[in-house]
Short mmCIF file of C-alpha atoms in Angstrom, two decimals:
data_model
loop_
_atom_site.label_atom_id
_atom_site.label_comp_id
_atom_site.label_asym_id
_atom_site.label_seq_id
_atom_site.Cartn_x
_atom_site.Cartn_y
_atom_site.Cartn_z
CA MET R 1 95.49 88.06 -24.08
CA LYS R 2 92.42 85.83 -24.03
CA THR R 3 92.63 82.28 -25.23
CA PRO R 4 90.34 81.53 -28.15
CA VAL R 5 87.19 79.66 -27.31
CA PHE R 6 88.01 76.77 -29.66
CA ARG R 7 91.38 76.11 -27.96
CA ARG R 8 89.78 76.11 -24.53
CA PHE R 9 87.17 73.62 -25.70
CA ALA R 10 89.82 71.29 -27.16
CA LYS R 11 91.87 71.49 -24.01
CA ASN R 12 88.88 70.55 -21.91
CA ILE R 13 88.21 67.52 -24.11
CA THR R 14 91.80 66.37 -23.69
CA ILE R 15 91.63 66.71 -19.94
CA SER R 16 88.33 64.88 -19.79
CA LEU R 17 89.65 61.94 -21.81
CA ALA R 18 92.66 61.70 -19.60
CA ALA R 19 90.50 61.71 -16.51
CA LEU R 20 88.30 59.01 -17.84
CA THR R 21 91.32 56.93 -18.71
CA SER R 22 92.69 57.33 -15.23
CA LEU R 23 89.38 56.15 -13.78
CA GLY R 24 89.70 52.88 -15.71
CA LEU R 25 86.56 53.26 -17.77
CA ALA R 26 87.73 50.92 -20.45
CA GLY R 27 84.32 50.80 -21.97
CA CYS R 28 84.96 54.25 -23.34
CA SER R 29 88.28 53.28 -24.90
CA THR R 30 88.67 54.08 -28.56
CA ALA R 31 90.61 50.83 -29.12
CA GLN R 32 89.16 48.34 -31.62
CA PRO R 33 87.35 45.43 -29.91
CA ALA R 34 88.97 42.04 -30.10
CA ALA R 35 87.55 39.57 -32.51
CA PRO R 36 85.17 37.13 -30.82
CA ALA R 37 86.55 33.67 -30.07
CA ALA R 38 85.46 30.97 -32.43
CA ALA R 39 82.53 28.92 -31.11
CA ALA R 40 83.39 25.39 -30.09
CA PRO R 41 81.89 22.77 -32.43
CA THR R 42 78.72 21.20 -31.02
CA THR R 43 77.91 17.46 -31.10
CA ALA R 44 74.45 15.91 -30.85
CA ALA R 45 73.69 14.36 -27.48
CA PRO R 46 73.46 10.58 -27.68
CA PRO R 47 69.82 9.31 -27.66
CA GLN R 48 68.54 8.43 -24.23
CA PRO R 49 67.00 4.98 -23.79
CA ALA R 50 63.19 4.98 -23.34
CA ALA R 51 62.04 4.82 -19.78
CA ALA R 52 61.24 1.27 -18.79
CA LYS R 53 57.51 0.53 -18.35
CA PRO R 54 56.54 -0.39 -14.85
CA ALA R 55 55.94 -4.08 -14.42
CA LEU R 56 52.28 -5.11 -14.33
CA VAL R 57 51.14 -6.14 -10.92
CA GLN R 58 49.20 -9.37 -11.16
CA PRO R 59 46.06 -9.41 -9.03
CA VAL R 60 46.18 -11.84 -6.19
CA ALA R 61 43.21 -14.17 -6.12
CA VAL R 62 41.31 -13.87 -2.89
CA LYS R 63 40.47 -17.25 -1.46
CA ASP R 64 36.83 -17.64 -0.54
CA THR R 65 36.33 -18.25 3.13
CA GLY R 66 33.71 -20.40 4.75
CA VAL R 67 32.47 -23.70 3.39
CA VAL R 68 32.70 -23.25 -0.38
CA ALA R 69 30.54 -25.07 -2.93
CA THR R 70 31.73 -25.89 -6.46
CA PHE R 71 29.58 -27.46 -9.21
CA ALA R 72 31.10 -30.26 -11.29
CA GLY R 73 29.84 -32.32 -14.24
CA ILE R 74 27.35 -29.63 -15.31
CA GLY R 75 27.60 -26.37 -17.24
CA GLU R 76 25.74 -23.61 -19.06
CA ASP R 77 25.43 -25.84 -22.14
CA THR R 78 23.77 -28.65 -20.15
CA ARG R 79 20.29 -29.30 -21.56
CA ALA R 80 17.66 -30.66 -19.20
CA GLN R 81 14.79 -32.19 -21.13
CA VAL R 82 11.33 -31.76 -19.59
CA GLY R 83 10.17 -35.26 -18.75
CA GLY R 84 13.42 -36.69 -20.10
CA ALA R 85 16.45 -38.36 -18.56
CA LYS R 86 17.63 -37.18 -15.16
CA VAL R 87 20.61 -34.83 -15.24
CA ALA R 88 23.43 -35.98 -12.93
CA PHE R 89 26.05 -33.66 -11.43
CA GLN R 90 28.22 -33.22 -8.34
CA VAL R 91 28.87 -30.46 -5.82
CA VAL R 92 32.21 -30.32 -4.02
CA TRP R 93 32.04 -28.79 -0.53
CA THR R 94 35.37 -27.47 0.81
CA ASN R 95 36.11 -26.16 4.29
CA ASN R 96 38.11 -22.92 4.03
CA THR R 97 37.25 -21.66 7.52
CA GLY R 98 40.56 -22.74 9.06
CA LYS R 99 38.78 -24.75 11.72
CA ARG R 100 36.65 -27.86 11.93
CA VAL R 101 32.97 -27.47 11.02
CA THR R 102 30.92 -30.19 12.67
CA ASN R 103 27.52 -29.88 10.99
CA VAL R 104 27.59 -28.94 7.31
CA MET R 105 24.13 -29.08 5.68
CA PRO R 106 24.67 -29.24 1.89
CA VAL R 107 21.73 -27.57 0.12
CA VAL R 108 21.04 -27.50 -3.62
CA SER R 109 17.84 -26.00 -5.03
CA ALA R 110 16.46 -24.32 -8.13
CA GLN R 111 15.76 -20.63 -8.35
CA GLY R 112 13.11 -19.26 -10.69
CA HIS R 113 13.56 -19.59 -14.44
CA GLU R 114 12.52 -17.92 -17.67
CA GLY R 115 9.79 -20.43 -18.46
CA ASP R 116 7.69 -19.58 -15.40
CA PRO R 117 4.99 -16.94 -16.04
CA CYS R 118 5.54 -15.61 -12.53
CA THR R 119 9.04 -14.52 -13.54
CA GLU R 120 7.75 -11.38 -15.27
CA ILE R 121 5.27 -10.13 -12.68
CA MET R 122 5.85 -11.80 -9.31
CA PRO R 123 9.28 -13.52 -9.30
CA MET R 124 9.10 -14.14 -5.56
CA VAL R 125 6.40 -16.81 -5.98
CA GLN R 126 7.74 -18.65 -9.02
CA VAL R 127 7.92 -22.43 -8.75
CA VAL R 128 10.17 -24.88 -10.58
CA ARG R 129 8.37 -28.15 -11.19
CA GLY R 130 10.41 -31.32 -11.08
CA THR R 131 12.51 -33.55 -8.84
CA LEU R 132 15.93 -33.26 -7.23
CA GLU R 133 17.68 -36.18 -5.53
CA ARG R 134 20.83 -36.40 -3.40
CA LYS R 135 22.82 -39.61 -3.10
CA ASN R 136 23.32 -40.86 0.46
CA GLN R 137 25.67 -43.85 0.27
CA ASN R 138 23.75 -46.17 -2.08
CA ASP R 139 20.35 -44.52 -1.86
CA TRP R 140 18.86 -41.56 -3.74
CA ILE R 141 16.91 -39.24 -1.42
CA LYS R 142 14.40 -36.71 -2.81
CA THR R 143 15.15 -33.24 -1.45
CA GLY R 144 12.76 -30.95 -3.32
CA LEU R 145 13.79 -28.93 -6.37
CA SER R 146 12.18 -25.49 -6.03
CA GLN R 147 13.25 -22.91 -3.46
CA GLY R 148 9.71 -21.59 -3.18
CA THR R 149 9.06 -18.37 -1.27
CA GLY R 150 10.71 -19.01 2.12
CA MET R 151 13.72 -20.70 3.69
CA ASP R 152 12.30 -24.20 4.06
CA HIS R 153 14.57 -25.41 1.26
CA ALA R 154 17.53 -24.90 3.64
CA LEU R 155 16.35 -27.88 5.65
CA ASN R 156 16.67 -30.21 2.66
CA GLY R 157 20.29 -30.87 3.56
CA ARG R 158 19.64 -31.99 7.11
CA ALA R 159 19.61 -35.72 6.36
CA GLY R 160 22.89 -35.44 4.47
CA GLN R 161 24.93 -33.27 6.84
CA PHE R 162 28.55 -34.09 7.60
CA GLY R 163 31.64 -32.67 9.28
CA LEU R 164 34.71 -31.18 7.57
CA ASN R 165 38.20 -30.60 8.93
CA PRO R 166 40.15 -27.49 7.81
CA GLY R 167 40.94 -27.79 4.10
CA GLU R 168 38.94 -30.99 3.73
CA SER R 169 36.45 -31.50 0.84
CA ARG R 170 33.42 -33.73 0.34
CA THR R 171 31.81 -34.51 -3.03
CA VAL R 172 28.06 -35.09 -3.07
CA GLU R 173 26.18 -36.50 -6.07
CA TYR R 174 22.87 -35.08 -7.29
CA ARG R 175 20.44 -35.59 -10.14
CA PHE R 176 17.40 -33.58 -11.22
CA GLN R 177 14.61 -33.66 -13.77
CA PRO R 178 12.21 -30.87 -14.78
CA THR R 179 8.69 -32.18 -15.28
CA ALA R 180 5.66 -31.16 -17.35
CA GLY R 181 4.35 -27.74 -16.42
CA ASN R 182 7.71 -26.02 -16.76
CA GLY R 183 8.38 -23.65 -19.59
CA THR R 184 11.71 -23.59 -21.36
CA GLY R 185 14.71 -21.31 -20.92
CA ARG R 186 17.55 -20.71 -18.50
CA LEU R 187 17.30 -22.26 -15.05
CA ASN R 188 19.56 -21.42 -12.11
CA LEU R 189 20.66 -24.12 -9.67
CA GLU R 190 22.02 -22.76 -6.39
CA ALA R 191 24.35 -24.52 -3.92
CA GLN R 192 25.06 -23.27 -0.39
CA ALA R 193 26.16 -24.75 2.92
CA PHE R 194 24.13 -24.10 6.06
CA ASP R 195 25.03 -24.62 9.70
CA GLY R 196 23.09 -27.63 10.92
CA THR R 197 23.18 -26.46 14.52
CA THR R 198 21.31 -23.20 13.75
CA ALA R 199 19.00 -24.42 11.00
CA ASP R 200 15.89 -24.18 13.17
CA SER R 201 16.64 -20.67 14.40
CA THR R 202 18.76 -18.44 12.18
CA PHE R 203 19.50 -20.59 9.10
CA GLY R 204 23.15 -19.71 9.56
CA ARG R 205 25.08 -19.77 6.29
CA LEU R 206 28.55 -21.25 6.27
CA GLY R 207 29.63 -19.67 2.99
CA LYS R 208 28.59 -17.84 -0.16
CA SER R 209 26.00 -19.30 -2.46
CA VAL R 210 27.11 -20.50 -5.90
CA VAL R 211 24.79 -20.49 -8.94
CA GLN R 212 25.06 -22.76 -11.98
CA GLN R 213 22.92 -22.05 -15.02
CA VAL R 214 21.50 -24.79 -17.27
CA GLN R 215 19.06 -24.87 -20.20
CA VAL R 216 15.56 -26.37 -19.89
CA VAL R 217 14.23 -27.69 -23.20
CA ASP R 218 10.98 -29.47 -24.13
CA ALA R 219 10.47 -31.68 -27.17
CA HIS R 220 6.86 -32.44 -26.19
CA ARG R 221 5.33 -28.98 -26.23
CA PRO R 222 2.90 -27.64 -28.86
CA THR R 223 3.42 -24.48 -30.89
CA ALA R 224 1.27 -21.36 -30.92
CA ALA R 225 0.85 -18.40 -33.27
CA LEU R 226 -1.56 -15.61 -34.09
CA THR R 227 -3.27 -15.84 -37.47
CA GLY R 228 -4.28 -12.61 -39.16
CA GLY R 229 -2.99 -10.30 -36.44
CA THR R 230 -5.26 -8.45 -34.00
CA SER R 231 -8.02 -5.89 -34.40
CA THR R 232 -10.09 -3.64 -32.17
CA ARG R 233 -13.85 -3.57 -32.56
CA SER R 234 -15.95 -1.28 -30.38
CA GLY R 235 -13.12 -1.12 -27.87
CA GLU R 236 -12.68 -4.90 -27.77
CA LYS R 237 -9.53 -6.77 -28.82
CA VAL R 238 -10.22 -9.56 -31.34
CA PHE R 239 -7.68 -12.15 -32.54
CA THR R 240 -7.36 -15.79 -33.59
CA LEU R 241 -4.91 -18.10 -31.84
CA ARG R 242 -3.67 -21.28 -33.50
CA GLY R 243 -2.23 -24.19 -31.51
CA ALA R 244 -0.47 -27.01 -33.34
CA ASN R 245 0.98 -30.40 -32.45
CA ARG R 246 4.38 -30.89 -34.10
CA THR R 247 5.66 -33.58 -31.72
CA GLY R 248 4.73 -36.67 -33.73
CA ALA R 249 2.49 -38.09 -30.99
CA THR R 250 -1.15 -37.41 -30.12
CA MET R 251 -1.77 -35.03 -27.23
CA ALA R 252 -4.60 -36.32 -25.06
CA LYS R 253 -5.48 -32.87 -23.77
CA ALA R 254 -4.58 -29.67 -25.59
CA ALA R 255 -5.98 -26.16 -25.18
CA PRO R 256 -5.15 -22.51 -25.88
CA THR R 257 -3.81 -20.29 -23.09
CA LEU R 258 -4.32 -16.57 -22.63
CA ARG R 259 -3.38 -14.06 -19.96
CA MET R 260 -3.03 -10.28 -19.79
CA VAL R 261 -1.71 -7.55 -17.56
CA GLU R 262 -1.80 -3.77 -17.60
CA LYS R 263 1.42 -2.24 -18.85
CA LYS R 264 3.86 -1.19 -16.16
CA ASP R 265 3.57 2.51 -17.02
CA SER R 266 -0.24 2.50 -16.93
CA VAL R 267 -2.25 4.02 -14.10
CA GLY R 268 -4.11 1.54 -11.91
CA GLY R 269 -4.14 -2.23 -12.20
CA LEU R 270 -6.10 -4.84 -14.09
CA ARG R 271 -8.46 -7.01 -12.08
CA PRO R 272 -10.52 -10.04 -13.18
CA GLU R 273 -13.78 -8.18 -12.69
CA TYR R 274 -12.68 -5.63 -15.29
CA VAL R 275 -12.28 -8.24 -18.03
CA VAL R 276 -14.88 -9.92 -20.25
CA ALA R 277 -13.33 -12.77 -22.24
CA GLN R 278 -15.27 -14.51 -25.00
CA VAL R 279 -14.50 -17.24 -27.50
CA GLU R 280 -16.30 -17.78 -30.80
CA ASP R 281 -17.90 -21.18 -31.29
CA GLY R 282 -20.61 -22.62 -33.54
CA ASN R 283 -23.32 -20.67 -31.68
CA GLY R 284 -21.64 -17.27 -31.61
CA TRP R 285 -19.67 -15.70 -28.73
CA ARG R 286 -19.41 -17.59 -25.46
CA GLU R 287 -18.06 -16.01 -22.28
CA LEU R 288 -15.18 -17.71 -20.45
CA PRO R 289 -14.26 -17.41 -16.76
CA VAL R 290 -11.27 -15.25 -15.78
CA ARG R 291 -9.11 -15.35 -12.66
CA GLU R 292 -6.00 -13.84 -11.16
CA ASN R 293 -2.86 -15.95 -11.41
CA CYS R 294 0.57 -14.78 -10.37
CA GLY R 295 -0.16 -11.13 -11.09
CA TRP R 296 -1.81 -11.80 -14.45
CA VAL R 297 -5.49 -11.92 -15.32
CA GLU R 298 -5.85 -15.36 -16.88
CA VAL R 299 -8.63 -16.75 -19.05
CA ASP R 300 -9.86 -20.19 -17.97
CA THR R 301 -9.76 -22.26 -21.16
CA THR R 302 -10.47 -25.63 -19.55
CA SER R 303 -13.70 -25.99 -21.55
CA LEU R 304 -11.71 -25.73 -24.79
CA ALA R 305 -9.38 -28.65 -24.05
CA GLY R 306 -9.46 -31.81 -26.15
CA PRO R 307 -7.29 -34.31 -28.02
CA LEU R 308 -4.90 -32.98 -30.66
CA ALA R 309 -3.51 -35.51 -33.10
CA ALA R 310 0.06 -35.38 -34.37
CA GLY R 311 0.28 -32.79 -37.13
CA ALA R 312 -3.15 -31.31 -36.32
CA GLN R 313 -3.98 -27.74 -35.28
CA HIS R 314 -6.86 -25.90 -33.60
CA ASP R 315 -7.91 -22.28 -34.14
CA HIS R 316 -9.76 -20.25 -31.49
CA THR R 317 -10.97 -16.68 -31.96
CA PHE R 318 -11.12 -14.55 -28.80
CA ARG R 319 -12.72 -11.22 -27.98
CA ILE R 320 -11.48 -9.34 -24.90
CA GLY R 321 -13.26 -6.33 -23.42
CA THR R 322 -12.21 -4.27 -20.39
CA GLY R 323 -15.02 -1.72 -20.08
CA ARG R 324 -12.76 1.22 -20.91
CA ALA R 325 -9.60 1.88 -22.85
CA ARG R 326 -6.68 0.09 -21.19
CA ASP R 327 -3.13 -0.41 -22.36
CA LEU R 328 -2.56 -4.14 -21.92
CA ASP R 329 0.19 -6.67 -22.54
CA TYR R 330 -1.06 -10.05 -23.77
CA ALA R 331 0.66 -13.46 -23.57
CA ALA R 332 -1.09 -16.22 -25.51
CA GLY R 333 -0.07 -19.79 -26.22
CA ALA R 334 -1.06 -23.43 -26.12
CA VAL R 335 -0.64 -26.31 -23.71
CA GLY R 336 -0.61 -30.03 -24.51
CA ASP R 337 -0.61 -32.64 -21.76
CA ARG R 338 0.66 -29.94 -19.38
CA HIS R 339 3.54 -28.95 -21.66
CA PRO R 340 3.25 -25.20 -22.39
CA SER R 341 4.25 -23.66 -25.69
CA ALA R 342 6.48 -20.65 -26.02
CA PRO R 343 4.34 -17.54 -25.35
CA VAL R 344 3.08 -15.28 -28.11
CA THR R 345 3.22 -11.70 -26.82
CA PHE R 346 1.43 -8.68 -28.26
#
């Protein structure tokens, strides 16, 4: 008799479950899963201290080698009066070479300054007018103030040369005075030691140069200003320049000054033969000579010079023609007894 299909199916299920059990497949067990273990309580981690900042490394000052110059008794606020009292100062020369230097030539000189018209166009030929003296024992020896255009100023220290042992210093006294003809503004004094044994051949330097800036002032100069602005008539520039004496003393010889140059971004260059300069006097327009001076085209105003009493002023009307349209920079002013005013630029 055949077994019913349902019984055979149930029997097979029973056998299969038993087989699975014998194979250890617990994952198929019908038992209830165990309750999960309770999670352990968590505690906040203690705050970590901030990382320490690295210590700042202080820069180590590099000691200058050679024979080093240091200015003393003078500073940027020192005011040197044109034609006034002489300005005294010292330069300390120190031997940092580590060996004896037999012939140290101490050289102090003046570089160009703001008051020189050459500064703007041709700085290599600017000249500082005045005197510089170095003290040798009890005597003051003139050494020449301006560097000029070459290296001749390096020989100014020849008469005062000396020897220095390693680490030894020598203080030298100086005094200087700017004279009439200088403009006002910042002036650079330079100190440098030269090797006396090579001065005639290579101008050997024994150390770096050191520059000290001072202020040049002038209580004796006139003032200058344009009156009424400028105008252009038939291609010619016309303007009136006023010079005044505010010093409280009569100027024996005062005159206007005028120079011009083509702007740096213009094509070509301005030459004296391109310029016609005229001044208005009682008889109309009178032509004035022009010349080249330090890169500028300058109007010769010598014929306009004369006394200018304290508190007085002179007006001069100029007309400048250049033959064709040119873009020019003008610098006008006044001069009294060789003391130039501040320039008026337009």
